[in-house]
Amino acid sequence: MWKDKFLTYIKELDSAYERGLLEKEQGPATV
């Protein structure tokens, strides 16, 4: 049970982290 919650938490962190990186990279690059 706790493993599922943990995995979900990790996945959410991962996607949020990736989105943050993409946004940071695209910002200066497109300007």
JSON list of N, CA and C in Angstrom, two decimals:
[
{"chain": "A", "resi": 1, "resn": "MET", "atom": "N", "xyz": [0.84, -1.20, 0.00]},
{"chain": "A", "resi": 1, "resn": "MET", "atom": "CA", "xyz": [0.00, 0.00, 0.00]},
{"chain": "A", "resi": 1, "resn": "MET", "atom": "C", "xyz": [0.88, 1.26, 0.00]},
{"chain": "A", "resi": 2, "resn": "TRP", "atom": "N", "xyz": [1.81, 1.32, 0.95]},
{"chain": "A", "resi": 2, "resn": "TRP", "atom": "CA", "xyz": [2.67, 2.51, 1.01]},
{"chain": "A", "resi": 2, "resn": "TRP", "atom": "C", "xyz": [3.56, 2.61, -0.22]},
{"chain": "A", "resi": 3, "resn": "LYS", "atom": "N", "xyz": [3.87, 1.46, -0.81]},
{"chain": "A", "resi": 3, "resn": "LYS", "atom": "CA", "xyz": [4.73, 1.48, -2.01]},
{"chain": "A", "resi": 3, "resn": "LYS", "atom": "C", "xyz": [4.02, 2.21, -3.15]},
{"chain": "A", "resi": 4, "resn": "ASP", "atom": "N", "xyz": [2.72, 1.96, -3.30]},
{"chain": "A", "resi": 4, "resn": "ASP", "atom": "CA", "xyz": [1.97, 2.63, -4.37]},
{"chain": "A", "resi": 4, "resn": "ASP", "atom": "C", "xyz": [2.00, 4.14, -4.18]},
{"chain": "A", "resi": 5, "resn": "LYS", "atom": "N", "xyz": [1.74, 4.57, -2.95]},
{"chain": "A", "resi": 5, "resn": "LYS", "atom": "CA", "xyz": [1.75, 6.01, -2.68]},
{"chain": "A", "resi": 5, "resn": "LYS", "atom": "C", "xyz": [3.13, 6.59, -2.94]},
{"chain": "A", "resi": 6, "resn": "PHE", "atom": "N", "xyz": [4.14, 5.84, -2.56]},
{"chain": "A", "resi": 6, "resn": "PHE", "atom": "CA", "xyz": [5.52, 6.30, -2.74]},
{"chain": "A", "resi": 6, "resn": "PHE", "atom": "C", "xyz": [5.84, 6.44, -4.22]},
{"chain": "A", "resi": 7, "resn": "LEU", "atom": "N", "xyz": [5.46, 5.42, -5.00]},
{"chain": "A", "resi": 7, "resn": "LEU", "atom": "CA", "xyz": [5.74, 5.45, -6.44]},
{"chain": "A", "resi": 7, "resn": "LEU", "atom": "C", "xyz": [4.99, 6.62, -7.09]},
{"chain": "A", "resi": 8, "resn": "THR", "atom": "N", "xyz": [3.75, 6.82, -6.70]},
{"chain": "A", "resi": 8, "resn": "THR", "atom": "CA", "xyz": [2.98, 7.92, -7.27]},
{"chain": "A", "resi": 8, "resn": "THR", "atom": "C", "xyz": [3.64, 9.25, -6.94]},
{"chain": "A", "resi": 9, "resn": "TYR", "atom": "N", "xyz": [4.12, 9.37, -5.71]},
{"chain": "A", "resi": 9, "resn": "TYR", "atom": "CA", "xyz": [4.78, 10.60, -5.27]},
{"chain": "A", "resi": 9, "resn": "TYR", "atom": "C", "xyz": [6.04, 10.84, -6.09]},
{"chain": "A", "resi": 10, "resn": "ILE", "atom": "N", "xyz": [6.81, 9.78, -6.30]},
{"chain": "A", "resi": 10, "resn": "ILE", "atom": "CA", "xyz": [8.04, 9.89, -7.09]},
{"chain": "A", "resi": 10, "resn": "ILE", "atom": "C", "xyz": [7.72, 10.30, -8.53]},
{"chain": "A", "resi": 11, "resn": "LYS", "atom": "N", "xyz": [6.70, 9.69, -9.09]},
{"chain": "A", "resi": 11, "resn": "LYS", "atom": "CA", "xyz": [6.33, 10.01, -10.48]},
{"chain": "A", "resi": 11, "resn": "LYS", "atom": "C", "xyz": [5.93, 11.47, -10.60]},
{"chain": "A", "resi": 12, "resn": "GLU", "atom": "N", "xyz": [5.16, 11.96, -9.64]},
{"chain": "A", "resi": 12, "resn": "GLU", "atom": "CA", "xyz": [4.73, 13.35, -9.68]},
{"chain": "A", "resi": 12, "resn": "GLU", "atom": "C", "xyz": [5.92, 14.29, -9.56]},
{"chain": "A", "resi": 13, "resn": "LEU", "atom": "N", "xyz": [6.83, 13.94, -8.65]},
{"chain": "A", "resi": 13, "resn": "LEU", "atom": "CA", "xyz": [8.04, 14.76, -8.48]},
{"chain": "A", "resi": 13, "resn": "LEU", "atom": "C", "xyz": [8.83, 14.76, -9.77]},
{"chain": "A", "resi": 14, "resn": "ASP", "atom": "N", "xyz": [8.97, 13.58, -10.38]},
{"chain": "A", "resi": 14, "resn": "ASP", "atom": "CA", "xyz": [9.75, 13.43, -11.60]},
{"chain": "A", "resi": 14, "resn": "ASP", "atom": "C", "xyz": [9.18, 14.30, -12.72]},
{"chain": "A", "resi": 15, "resn": "SER", "atom": "N", "xyz": [7.88, 14.20, -12.93]},
{"chain": "A", "resi": 15, "resn": "SER", "atom": "CA", "xyz": [7.26, 14.97, -14.02]},
{"chain": "A", "resi": 15, "resn": "SER", "atom": "C", "xyz": [7.36, 16.47, -13.75]},
{"chain": "A", "resi": 16, "resn": "ALA", "atom": "N", "xyz": [7.15, 16.86, -12.51]},
{"chain": "A", "resi": 16, "resn": "ALA", "atom": "CA", "xyz": [7.24, 18.27, -12.16]},
{"chain": "A", "resi": 16, "resn": "ALA", "atom": "C", "xyz": [8.67, 18.77, -12.37]},
{"chain": "A", "resi": 17, "resn": "TYR", "atom": "N", "xyz": [9.64, 17.94, -12.01]},
{"chain": "A", "resi": 17, "resn": "TYR", "atom": "CA", "xyz": [11.06, 18.30, -12.17]},
{"chain": "A", "resi": 17, "resn": "TYR", "atom": "C", "xyz": [11.39, 18.46, -13.64]},
{"chain": "A", "resi": 18, "resn": "GLU", "atom": "N", "xyz": [10.91, 17.52, -14.45]},
{"chain": "A", "resi": 18, "resn": "GLU", "atom": "CA", "xyz": [11.18, 17.58, -15.89]},
{"chain": "A", "resi": 18, "resn": "GLU", "atom": "C", "xyz": [10.54, 18.82, -16.50]},
{"chain": "A", "resi": 19, "resn": "ARG", "atom": "N", "xyz": [9.29, 19.11, -16.11]},
{"chain": "A", "resi": 19, "resn": "ARG", "atom": "CA", "xyz": [8.62, 20.29, -16.64]},
{"chain": "A", "resi": 19, "resn": "ARG", "atom": "C", "xyz": [9.39, 21.55, -16.28]},
{"chain": "A", "resi": 20, "resn": "GLY", "atom": "N", "xyz": [9.89, 21.60, -15.03]},
{"chain": "A", "resi": 20, "resn": "GLY", "atom": "CA", "xyz": [10.67, 22.76, -14.57]},
{"chain": "A", "resi": 20, "resn": "GLY", "atom": "C", "xyz": [11.91, 22.92, -15.42]},
{"chain": "A", "resi": 21, "resn": "LEU", "atom": "N", "xyz": [12.60, 21.82, -15.69]},
{"chain": "A", "resi": 21, "resn": "LEU", "atom": "CA", "xyz": [13.82, 21.87, -16.49]},
{"chain": "A", "resi": 21, "resn": "LEU", "atom": "C", "xyz": [13.49, 22.34, -17.91]},
{"chain": "A", "resi": 22, "resn": "LEU", "atom": "N", "xyz": [12.42, 21.77, -18.48]},
{"chain": "A", "resi": 22, "resn": "LEU", "atom": "CA", "xyz": [12.06, 22.13, -19.85]},
{"chain": "A", "resi": 22, "resn": "LEU", "atom": "C", "xyz": [11.72, 23.61, -19.93]},
{"chain": "A", "resi": 23, "resn": "GLU", "atom": "N", "xyz": [10.96, 24.10, -18.95]},
{"chain": "A", "resi": 23, "resn": "GLU", "atom": "CA", "xyz": [10.58, 25.51, -18.98]},
{"chain": "A", "resi": 23, "resn": "GLU", "atom": "C", "xyz": [11.80, 26.40, -18.86]},
{"chain": "A", "resi": 24, "resn": "LYS", "atom": "N", "xyz": [12.73, 26.02, -17.99]},
{"chain": "A", "resi": 24, "resn": "LYS", "atom": "CA", "xyz": [13.94, 26.83, -17.80]},
{"chain": "A", "resi": 24, "resn": "LYS", "atom": "C", "xyz": [14.79, 26.82, -19.07]},
{"chain": "A", "resi": 25, "resn": "GLU", "atom": "N", "xyz": [14.88, 25.66, -19.71]},
{"chain": "A", "resi": 25, "resn": "GLU", "atom": "CA", "xyz": [15.71, 25.55, -20.91]},
{"chain": "A", "resi": 25, "resn": "GLU", "atom": "C", "xyz": [15.07, 26.30, -22.08]},
{"chain": "A", "resi": 26, "resn": "GLN", "atom": "N", "xyz": [13.77, 26.19, -22.22]},
{"chain": "A", "resi": 26, "resn": "GLN", "atom": "CA", "xyz": [13.08, 26.82, -23.35]},
{"chain": "A", "resi": 26, "resn": "GLN", "atom": "C", "xyz": [13.06, 28.34, -23.21]},
{"chain": "A", "resi": 27, "resn": "GLY", "atom": "N", "xyz": [12.96, 28.85, -21.98]},
{"chain": "A", "resi": 27, "resn": "GLY", "atom": "CA", "xyz": [12.89, 30.30, -21.76]},
{"chain": "A", "resi": 27, "resn": "GLY", "atom": "C", "xyz": [14.01, 31.05, -22.47]},
{"chain": "A", "resi": 28, "resn": "PRO", "atom": "N", "xyz": [15.25, 30.93, -21.99]},
{"chain": "A", "resi": 28, "resn": "PRO", "atom": "CA", "xyz": [16.38, 31.66, -22.58]},
{"chain": "A", "resi": 28, "resn": "PRO", "atom": "C", "xyz": [16.66, 31.25, -24.02]},
{"chain": "A", "resi": 29, "resn": "ALA", "atom": "N", "xyz": [16.40, 29.99, -24.35]},
{"chain": "A", "resi": 29, "resn": "ALA", "atom": "CA", "xyz": [16.73, 29.48, -25.69]},
{"chain": "A", "resi": 29, "resn": "ALA", "atom": "C", "xyz": [15.85, 30.14, -26.75]},
{"chain": "A", "resi": 30, "resn": "THR", "atom": "N", "xyz": [14.56, 30.33, -26.45]},
{"chain": "A", "resi": 30, "resn": "THR", "atom": "CA", "xyz": [13.65, 30.87, -27.46]},
{"chain": "A", "resi": 30, "resn": "THR", "atom": "C", "xyz": [13.83, 32.38, -27.61]},
{"chain": "A", "resi": 31, "resn": "VAL", "atom": "N", "xyz": [14.26, 33.04, -26.56]},
{"chain": "A", "resi": 31, "resn": "VAL", "atom": "CA", "xyz": [14.38, 34.51, -26.62]},
{"chain": "A", "resi": 31, "resn": "VAL", "atom": "C", "xyz": [15.57, 34.91, -27.46]}
]
